[in-house]
């Protein structure tokens, strides 16, 4: 791995190059901060005088200050706004300059600022005119900041991106200002939301008739992500609003029920004026915020975030819990409304606005219910029930049982009945204490400990258990599927690496006719295939699309790894991207003859082996004598110890993979029956018989015959040729390739760099150079993937698949080796 200082310098160079290509962005950024410093507005925003002359709002527009929609973008409302706007400008500006051009970027930015501020102000004026209280409360506000125009620019820019990034950018362009509008409710939030709509509309008009405007239907996975993000917005909205002292959004009316707030001194005084017990309860609620129990204040947002992860995975279980939670929220608000007695029209409006959020969320969940069909296994549900039920039982027993033992530490004295009355309050956020019956107030140390930690411990266990269940892959595999896959492989065959689909750890997908299959490993949510689809030749290409649909229905990211050009072409028809990850080396056998100068090294190895009395013997590993098997194990352990790292798995076999009756092992032994090296060969089937063989396991004794690997491969080639095999595959060399038939992409260059960096540890390039001695045909092997944004997850999945048992200490040693 590249040393950290070099990585930092590399990242700095990339950032510098991008900024140099965006002079308009740099000029706008410098001008924003320069004007802010000159006006003294960096810390607290523009002065009232400057705000009245340059800010935009109903008051300034009513006074005829027509220039304010433009001048409002020259200043921000405070240091936080300056930082947020600068980050947004750096994120959107360079991409817009590159894809839209500088003049069009500037025109969209200014035009979006003007249109967004005017439209937002018009919406506020309309709401005030019809008597909407929230808009009436912000009608006299004046806003500044170029964020309005930036959201419009982002909306237009999205149409110039790929389908994936277009959807994601447009989702953020809408979601961020919408959440701010609904919860914070300031004038600028409304203007940003209006500008986002303007940008999306303008982008659609500018892109009309262009190919990239035609967006295909969203997949199941993207729909789930959208629903999950809406739930995340519902969770984060109250949290964001809590940062504002004067948040007044329509959905923020009962935000304390989502995110509990510390009571103000005035509220505590009001409770104390009611009764001594109410006063004690108010002080108890205040005390919670001075302990770790304050985490209970964010209980509902935390629960929604966990449920959002389950929705993202498409789990029906998470969908049901979310629907129940939203309906309970509606029921709670309805009960509060009925409990208030006769109310005015203003109060009715508050309740209606508060109910909109859970009702809209429930409607969205019901409308998309068919996208959440992934079911947890009965075992997982039972295990979750045991964990949650056990946590509830232990927490309740601790509060009631231990509380009874220290009854004198409660006020009034605690009886079992009173403690049972107070039990619901221990599992609810502080804001709900007013809704629970009277319960004893803790005053002693043990009682305070129980009051602080019993409910908190239960929810920590519950949320962790839910998240663990949601994150655990849902698999349905059995021995019958493995046997069926092997029978299909033996009957019809596949690629040179298809035999690795029979290894442990693989799961299988079969097409509807049962004529083709895909073997894969699920690492996190990435379905990583082991080689090409296998089965009937005419069904393999169709299996790519079928497996993609299978993964999409389960919320997984499919990735075809180490596949041939045929599979790459089938994936390209789905709009997937690909990159070369290895190079297969295939030796044709019918015309093989070790004659000529280019075969000198191979002839030398064969001759020296004969002179030293070394012969090649074929064995099935499980049939080999114990003495040979023990030597093989010793050689393998020696090889591993020299690496200082565990053997790589996934597409590279180990000792376990040798023990297969269809795998043939070629051993180099001398006259003393000392094993100098060995290779294992996997069959490549066609019409039920092996027509080729693929090299897998290759080890040699460190103090043995130096040319043993060349000797073993040459002996295997001659033996398979005599049996009528058509070819020999020396398997792929990961992160190594011989040529560059295509212009390398950025990802391809990164993989080439990784191969160079990893060379001292695993020697992939040296391995490819070694195989060149056998004059093979080079066949690129690719990785095909649908989503560029999923590359970090795919990379982690591949790393975990290759090194599933990498320990922390081994990881440290790997870092040291890579850093030189």
Coordinates of C-alpha atoms in Angstrom, one line a residue, residues 120-579:
X120 CA -40.2 30.9 -2.6
X121 CA -41.3 34.4 -1.5
X122 CA -44.5 34.1 -3.6
X123 CA -45.4 30.7 -2.0
X124 CA -44.9 32.3 1.5
X125 CA -47.1 35.2 0.5
X126 CA -49.8 32.9 -0.8
X127 CA -49.7 30.8 2.3
X128 CA -50.0 33.9 4.5
X129 CA -52.9 35.2 2.4
X130 CA -55.0 32.0 2.9
X131 CA -54.3 32.0 6.6
X132 CA -51.6 29.3 6.9
X133 CA -49.9 30.0 10.2
X134 CA -46.5 28.6 9.5
X135 CA -46.0 30.7 6.4
X136 CA -47.4 33.7 8.3
X137 CA -44.6 33.3 10.8
X138 CA -41.9 33.6 8.2
X139 CA -43.5 36.2 6.0
X140 CA -41.4 39.0 7.6
X141 CA -38.0 37.1 7.2
X142 CA -35.2 38.2 4.9
X143 CA -32.8 35.7 3.5
X144 CA -29.3 35.8 2.0
X145 CA -27.0 33.2 0.5
X146 CA -26.2 31.7 -2.9
X147 CA -27.4 28.2 -1.7
X148 CA -30.7 28.9 -3.5
X149 CA -29.0 29.1 -6.9
X150 CA -26.7 26.2 -6.1
X151 CA -29.7 23.9 -5.6
X152 CA -31.1 25.0 -9.0
X153 CA -27.7 24.4 -10.6
X154 CA -27.5 20.9 -9.0
X155 CA -30.9 20.1 -10.4
X156 CA -29.8 21.0 -14.0
X157 CA -26.5 19.3 -13.6
X158 CA -28.2 16.0 -12.7
X159 CA -29.5 15.7 -16.3
X160 CA -25.9 15.6 -17.6
X161 CA -24.8 12.7 -15.4
X162 CA -25.3 9.0 -15.8
X163 CA -28.6 7.5 -14.9
X164 CA -27.4 6.3 -11.5
X165 CA -25.9 9.6 -10.4
X166 CA -28.7 11.5 -11.9
X167 CA -31.2 9.8 -9.7
X168 CA -29.1 10.2 -6.6
X169 CA -28.3 13.8 -7.2
X170 CA -31.9 14.7 -7.9
X171 CA -33.1 12.8 -4.8
X172 CA -30.7 14.8 -2.6
X173 CA -31.6 18.0 -4.4
X174 CA -35.2 17.5 -3.4
X175 CA -34.8 15.8 -0.1
X176 CA -32.4 18.1 1.6
X177 CA -34.3 21.4 1.1
X178 CA -37.6 19.6 1.7
X179 CA -36.5 18.4 5.1
X180 CA -35.3 21.8 6.0
X181 CA -38.5 23.3 4.9
X182 CA -40.8 20.9 6.8
X183 CA -38.8 21.0 10.0
X184 CA -36.9 24.3 10.2
X185 CA -39.3 26.2 8.1
X186 CA -37.3 29.4 7.5
X187 CA -37.8 31.5 4.3
X188 CA -34.5 30.4 2.8
X189 CA -35.5 26.7 3.2
X190 CA -38.6 27.4 1.2
X191 CA -36.6 29.3 -1.5
X192 CA -34.1 26.4 -1.8
X193 CA -36.9 24.0 -2.2
X194 CA -38.5 26.2 -4.9
X195 CA -35.1 26.6 -6.6
X196 CA -34.7 22.8 -6.7
X197 CA -38.0 22.5 -8.5
X198 CA -37.0 25.2 -10.9
X199 CA -33.6 23.5 -11.6
X200 CA -35.3 20.1 -12.2
X201 CA -37.8 21.7 -14.6
X202 CA -35.2 23.8 -16.4
X203 CA -32.9 20.8 -16.7
X204 CA -35.7 18.7 -18.2
X205 CA -36.4 21.5 -20.8
X206 CA -32.7 22.0 -21.7
X207 CA -32.2 18.2 -22.1
X208 CA -35.5 17.5 -24.0
X209 CA -34.9 15.1 -26.8
X210 CA -31.4 14.0 -25.6
X211 CA -30.7 10.4 -24.9
X212 CA -29.7 10.8 -21.3
X213 CA -33.1 12.3 -20.4
X214 CA -34.7 8.9 -21.0
X215 CA -34.6 7.3 -17.6
X216 CA -35.5 3.7 -17.3
X217 CA -37.8 2.4 -14.6
X218 CA -36.4 2.3 -11.1
X219 CA -35.3 -1.2 -9.9
X220 CA -36.5 -2.8 -6.7
X221 CA -33.3 -1.8 -5.1
X222 CA -33.5 1.8 -6.0
X223 CA -37.1 2.0 -4.8
X224 CA -36.1 0.6 -1.5
X225 CA -33.3 3.0 -1.1
X226 CA -35.7 5.9 -1.9
X227 CA -38.1 4.7 0.8
X228 CA -35.3 4.2 3.3
X229 CA -34.0 7.7 2.6
X230 CA -37.4 9.1 3.3
X231 CA -37.5 7.4 6.6
X232 CA -34.0 8.7 7.3
X233 CA -35.2 12.2 6.5
X234 CA -38.1 11.7 9.0
X235 CA -35.5 10.6 11.6
X236 CA -33.0 13.4 11.0
X237 CA -35.5 16.2 10.5
X238 CA -36.3 16.7 14.2
X239 CA -32.6 16.4 15.0
X240 CA -31.7 19.1 12.5
X241 CA -34.5 21.3 13.8
X242 CA -33.2 21.0 17.3
X243 CA -30.1 22.9 16.3
X244 CA -32.2 26.0 15.5
X245 CA -33.7 28.1 18.3
X246 CA -36.5 29.4 16.1
X247 CA -37.4 26.3 14.0
X248 CA -41.0 26.7 12.9
X249 CA -41.6 24.1 10.2
X250 CA -45.1 22.5 9.9
X251 CA -43.8 19.1 10.8
X252 CA -41.9 20.4 13.8
X253 CA -45.0 21.1 15.9
X254 CA -44.6 18.0 18.1
X255 CA -41.0 17.3 17.4
X256 CA -40.3 16.8 21.1
X257 CA -42.2 13.5 20.8
X258 CA -39.6 12.4 18.2
X259 CA -36.6 14.0 19.8
X260 CA -37.0 14.9 23.5
X261 CA -35.7 18.3 24.6
X262 CA -34.4 19.5 27.9
X263 CA -37.1 21.4 29.8
X264 CA -36.6 25.1 30.0
X265 CA -36.6 26.9 33.4
X266 CA -40.0 28.3 32.6
X267 CA -41.4 24.8 31.9
X268 CA -39.9 23.5 35.2
X269 CA -41.5 26.4 37.1
X270 CA -44.9 25.7 35.5
X271 CA -44.7 22.0 36.7
X272 CA -43.6 23.0 40.1
X273 CA -46.6 25.4 40.4
X274 CA -48.9 22.5 39.8
X275 CA -47.9 20.1 42.6
X276 CA -44.9 18.8 44.5
X277 CA -45.0 15.5 42.7
X278 CA -45.1 17.2 39.2
X279 CA -42.2 19.3 40.3
X280 CA -40.2 16.3 41.3
X281 CA -41.0 14.6 38.0
X282 CA -39.9 17.7 36.1
X283 CA -36.6 17.7 37.9
X284 CA -36.2 14.0 37.3
X285 CA -36.6 14.6 33.5
X286 CA -34.0 17.4 33.7
X287 CA -31.7 15.1 35.6
X288 CA -31.8 12.5 32.8
X289 CA -30.0 15.0 30.4
X290 CA -27.0 15.1 32.8
X291 CA -26.5 11.3 32.5
X292 CA -26.0 8.8 29.8
X293 CA -29.7 8.3 29.9
X294 CA -30.0 11.4 27.7
X295 CA -29.5 9.0 24.8
X296 CA -33.1 7.9 25.3
X297 CA -34.0 11.4 24.0
X298 CA -33.1 10.2 20.5
X299 CA -34.8 6.8 20.8
X300 CA -37.3 7.2 18.0
X301 CA -34.8 8.6 15.5
X302 CA -32.4 5.8 16.3
X303 CA -35.2 3.2 15.8
X304 CA -36.2 4.8 12.5
X305 CA -32.6 4.7 11.3
X306 CA -32.3 1.0 12.1
X307 CA -35.6 0.3 10.4
X308 CA -34.4 2.2 7.4
X309 CA -31.5 -0.2 7.0
X310 CA -34.0 -3.1 7.1
X311 CA -36.1 -1.4 4.4
X312 CA -33.0 -0.9 2.3
X313 CA -32.5 -4.6 2.4
X314 CA -36.1 -5.2 1.3
X315 CA -37.1 -7.0 4.5
X316 CA -40.8 -7.6 5.1
X317 CA -40.2 -7.7 8.8
X318 CA -38.7 -4.2 8.9
X319 CA -41.6 -3.0 6.7
X320 CA -44.2 -4.3 9.2
X321 CA -42.5 -2.8 12.2
X322 CA -42.2 0.6 10.4
X323 CA -45.9 0.6 9.5
X324 CA -46.9 -0.3 13.1
X325 CA -44.6 2.4 14.4
X326 CA -46.1 5.1 12.1
X327 CA -49.7 4.0 12.9
X328 CA -48.9 4.1 16.7
X329 CA -47.6 7.7 16.1
X330 CA -50.9 8.6 14.4
X331 CA -52.9 7.0 17.2
X332 CA -50.8 8.9 19.9
X333 CA -51.4 12.3 18.2
X334 CA -55.2 11.4 17.9
X335 CA -55.3 10.6 21.6
X336 CA -53.5 13.8 22.5
X337 CA -56.0 15.7 20.3
X338 CA -59.0 14.1 21.9
X339 CA -57.5 14.6 25.4
X340 CA -57.2 18.3 25.0
X341 CA -61.0 18.9 24.9
X342 CA -62.5 21.8 23.1
X343 CA -59.8 23.4 20.9
X344 CA -59.4 26.3 18.6
X345 CA -58.8 26.2 14.9
X346 CA -55.1 26.9 15.3
X347 CA -54.7 23.9 17.5
X348 CA -56.5 21.7 15.0
X349 CA -54.1 23.0 12.3
X350 CA -51.2 22.0 14.4
X351 CA -52.4 18.5 14.9
X352 CA -53.3 18.1 11.2
X353 CA -49.8 19.3 10.2
X354 CA -48.2 16.9 12.8
X355 CA -50.2 13.9 11.5
X356 CA -49.1 14.6 7.9
X357 CA -45.7 13.1 8.3
X358 CA -46.7 9.6 9.7
X359 CA -49.6 9.5 7.3
X360 CA -47.5 10.3 4.3
X361 CA -44.8 7.8 5.4
X362 CA -47.5 5.1 5.9
X363 CA -48.9 5.8 2.5
X364 CA -45.5 5.5 0.9
X365 CA -44.9 2.2 2.6
X366 CA -48.3 0.8 1.5
X367 CA -47.7 2.0 -2.0
X368 CA -44.4 0.2 -2.2
X369 CA -45.3 -2.8 -0.2
X370 CA -44.6 -5.2 -3.1
X371 CA -40.9 -4.2 -3.0
X372 CA -40.4 -5.6 0.5
X373 CA -40.7 -9.4 0.1
X374 CA -37.5 -10.6 1.5
X375 CA -38.4 -12.7 4.6
X376 CA -36.3 -13.5 7.5
X377 CA -35.9 -17.2 8.4
X378 CA -38.0 -18.5 11.3
X379 CA -34.8 -19.2 13.2
X380 CA -33.7 -15.6 12.9
X381 CA -37.1 -14.3 14.0
X382 CA -37.1 -16.7 17.0
X383 CA -33.6 -15.7 18.0
X384 CA -34.5 -12.0 17.8
X385 CA -37.6 -12.6 19.9
X386 CA -35.5 -14.4 22.5
X387 CA -33.0 -11.6 22.7
X388 CA -35.5 -8.8 22.8
X389 CA -37.8 -10.6 25.2
X390 CA -34.9 -11.5 27.4
X391 CA -33.7 -7.9 27.5
X392 CA -37.1 -6.7 28.4
X393 CA -37.5 -9.3 31.1
X394 CA -34.1 -8.6 32.7
X395 CA -34.6 -4.8 32.5
X396 CA -38.1 -5.0 34.0
X397 CA -37.0 -7.5 36.7
X398 CA -34.0 -5.3 37.6
X399 CA -36.1 -2.1 37.9
X400 CA -39.0 -3.7 39.9
X401 CA -37.0 -6.3 41.9
X402 CA -34.0 -4.2 42.9
X403 CA -36.2 -1.1 43.2
X404 CA -38.3 -2.9 45.8
X405 CA -35.1 -3.8 47.7
X406 CA -34.2 -0.1 47.9
X407 CA -37.7 1.3 48.2
X408 CA -36.5 4.0 50.6
X409 CA -34.5 5.5 47.7
X410 CA -37.7 6.5 45.9
X411 CA -40.1 9.3 46.7
X412 CA -42.8 8.4 47.7
X413 CA -41.8 4.9 49.0
X414 CA -41.8 2.3 46.3
X415 CA -44.1 -0.6 46.3
X416 CA -44.3 -3.3 43.6
X417 CA -47.5 -1.8 42.3
X418 CA -46.0 1.7 42.1
X419 CA -42.9 0.4 40.4
X420 CA -45.0 -1.4 37.9
X421 CA -46.8 1.8 37.2
X422 CA -43.4 3.5 36.6
X423 CA -42.1 0.7 34.4
X424 CA -43.5 2.1 31.0
X425 CA -41.7 5.4 31.7
X426 CA -38.3 3.6 31.9
X427 CA -38.7 2.4 28.3
X428 CA -40.0 5.7 26.8
X429 CA -38.1 8.9 25.9
X430 CA -38.2 11.7 28.5
X431 CA -40.9 13.6 26.7
X432 CA -43.4 10.8 27.3
X433 CA -43.1 10.9 31.1
X434 CA -46.2 13.2 31.2
X435 CA -48.2 10.6 29.5
X436 CA -47.4 7.8 31.9
X437 CA -49.2 7.2 35.3
X438 CA -47.7 8.6 38.5
X439 CA -44.6 6.6 39.5
X440 CA -42.0 6.8 42.3
X441 CA -39.2 9.4 41.7
X442 CA -35.7 8.1 42.3
X443 CA -33.7 10.1 44.9
X444 CA -31.0 7.6 46.1
X445 CA -28.0 6.3 44.2
X446 CA -29.2 2.8 43.4
X447 CA -32.6 4.1 42.4
X448 CA -31.0 6.7 40.2
X449 CA -28.9 4.0 38.6
X450 CA -32.0 1.9 37.8
X451 CA -33.9 4.9 36.5
X452 CA -30.9 5.8 34.2
X453 CA -29.8 2.5 32.8
X454 CA -32.7 -0.1 32.8
X455 CA -34.5 1.3 29.8
X456 CA -31.3 2.4 28.1
X457 CA -29.8 -1.1 28.3
X458 CA -33.0 -2.7 26.9
X459 CA -33.0 -0.4 23.9
X460 CA -29.3 -0.7 23.2
X461 CA -29.7 -4.5 23.1
X462 CA -32.8 -4.3 21.0
X463 CA -31.5 -1.9 18.4
X464 CA -28.2 -3.8 18.1
X465 CA -30.1 -7.1 17.7
X466 CA -32.4 -5.6 15.0
X467 CA -29.4 -4.1 13.1
X468 CA -27.6 -7.4 13.3
X469 CA -30.6 -9.3 11.9
X470 CA -31.1 -6.7 9.2
X471 CA -27.4 -6.8 8.2
X472 CA -27.2 -10.6 8.2
X473 CA -27.7 -12.0 4.7
X474 CA -30.8 -14.1 4.0
X475 CA -29.7 -17.3 2.3
X476 CA -31.6 -20.4 1.2
X477 CA -29.0 -23.0 0.3
X478 CA -28.7 -26.7 1.0
X479 CA -26.7 -29.7 0.0
X480 CA -29.2 -30.6 -2.7
X481 CA -28.5 -27.3 -4.5
X482 CA -24.7 -28.1 -4.5
X483 CA -25.3 -31.6 -5.9
X484 CA -27.6 -30.2 -8.6
X485 CA -25.0 -27.6 -9.5
X486 CA -22.2 -30.2 -9.8
X487 CA -24.4 -32.4 -12.0
X488 CA -25.2 -29.4 -14.2
X489 CA -21.5 -28.5 -14.5
X490 CA -20.4 -32.1 -15.3
X491 CA -23.1 -32.5 -17.9
X492 CA -22.7 -29.2 -19.8
X493 CA -19.5 -27.6 -18.5
X494 CA -18.5 -23.9 -18.2
X495 CA -15.4 -21.8 -18.3
X496 CA -11.9 -22.6 -17.2
X497 CA -12.7 -21.6 -13.6
X498 CA -16.1 -23.1 -13.4
X499 CA -15.0 -26.0 -11.2
X500 CA -14.4 -23.7 -8.3
X501 CA -18.2 -23.3 -8.1
X502 CA -18.2 -26.7 -6.4
X503 CA -16.2 -25.4 -3.4
X504 CA -17.6 -24.9 0.0
X505 CA -19.0 -21.4 0.8
X506 CA -20.8 -21.0 -2.6
X507 CA -24.5 -20.6 -3.0
X508 CA -26.4 -21.2 -6.2
X509 CA -28.9 -19.6 -8.5
X510 CA -30.6 -21.6 -11.2
X511 CA -32.5 -20.3 -14.2
X512 CA -36.2 -21.2 -14.6
X513 CA -35.5 -24.1 -16.9
X514 CA -32.7 -25.4 -14.8
X515 CA -30.3 -25.3 -17.7
X516 CA -27.8 -22.7 -16.4
X517 CA -26.6 -21.7 -12.9
X518 CA -24.5 -19.1 -11.2
X519 CA -22.4 -19.8 -8.1
X520 CA -21.9 -16.8 -5.8
X521 CA -20.8 -15.8 -2.3
X522 CA -22.7 -13.2 -0.4
X523 CA -20.3 -10.9 1.4
X524 CA -22.4 -8.2 3.2
X525 CA -24.9 -7.3 0.5
X526 CA -22.6 -8.0 -2.5
X527 CA -23.3 -11.2 -4.4
X528 CA -19.9 -12.1 -5.8
X529 CA -19.8 -14.8 -8.4
X530 CA -17.1 -17.3 -8.8
X531 CA -16.4 -17.3 -12.5
X532 CA -18.9 -17.5 -15.4
X533 CA -22.4 -18.9 -15.5
X534 CA -22.2 -22.6 -16.3
X535 CA -24.6 -25.1 -17.9
X536 CA -26.0 -25.3 -21.3
X537 CA -24.0 -23.0 -23.7
X538 CA -27.1 -21.3 -25.1
X539 CA -28.4 -20.4 -21.6
X540 CA -25.3 -19.0 -20.1
X541 CA -25.6 -15.5 -21.5
X542 CA -29.2 -15.2 -20.4
X543 CA -28.2 -16.3 -16.9
X544 CA -26.4 -13.0 -16.4
X545 CA -29.7 -11.0 -16.7
X546 CA -31.6 -13.6 -14.6
X547 CA -29.1 -13.5 -11.8
X548 CA -29.1 -9.7 -11.8
X549 CA -32.9 -9.8 -11.4
X550 CA -32.5 -12.3 -8.6
X551 CA -30.1 -10.0 -6.7
X552 CA -32.2 -7.0 -7.3
X553 CA -35.2 -8.6 -5.8
X554 CA -33.2 -9.3 -2.6
X555 CA -31.5 -5.9 -2.3
X556 CA -28.0 -7.3 -3.2
X557 CA -25.4 -5.8 -5.5
X558 CA -24.4 -8.4 -8.1
X559 CA -20.8 -8.6 -9.3
X560 CA -19.5 -11.1 -11.9
X561 CA -15.9 -11.7 -11.0
X562 CA -13.2 -13.4 -13.1
X563 CA -15.4 -13.9 -16.1
X564 CA -14.7 -14.3 -19.7
X565 CA -15.3 -11.9 -22.6
X566 CA -18.7 -13.6 -23.3
X567 CA -20.1 -12.9 -19.9
X568 CA -18.7 -9.4 -20.1
X569 CA -20.6 -8.8 -23.3
X570 CA -23.8 -10.1 -21.8
X571 CA -23.4 -7.8 -18.8
X572 CA -22.6 -4.8 -21.2
X573 CA -26.1 -5.3 -22.7
X574 CA -27.5 -4.6 -19.3
X575 CA -25.6 -1.3 -19.1
X576 CA -23.0 -2.6 -16.7
X577 CA -19.4 -1.6 -16.6
X578 CA -16.4 -3.9 -16.5
X579 CA -12.7 -3.9 -15.8

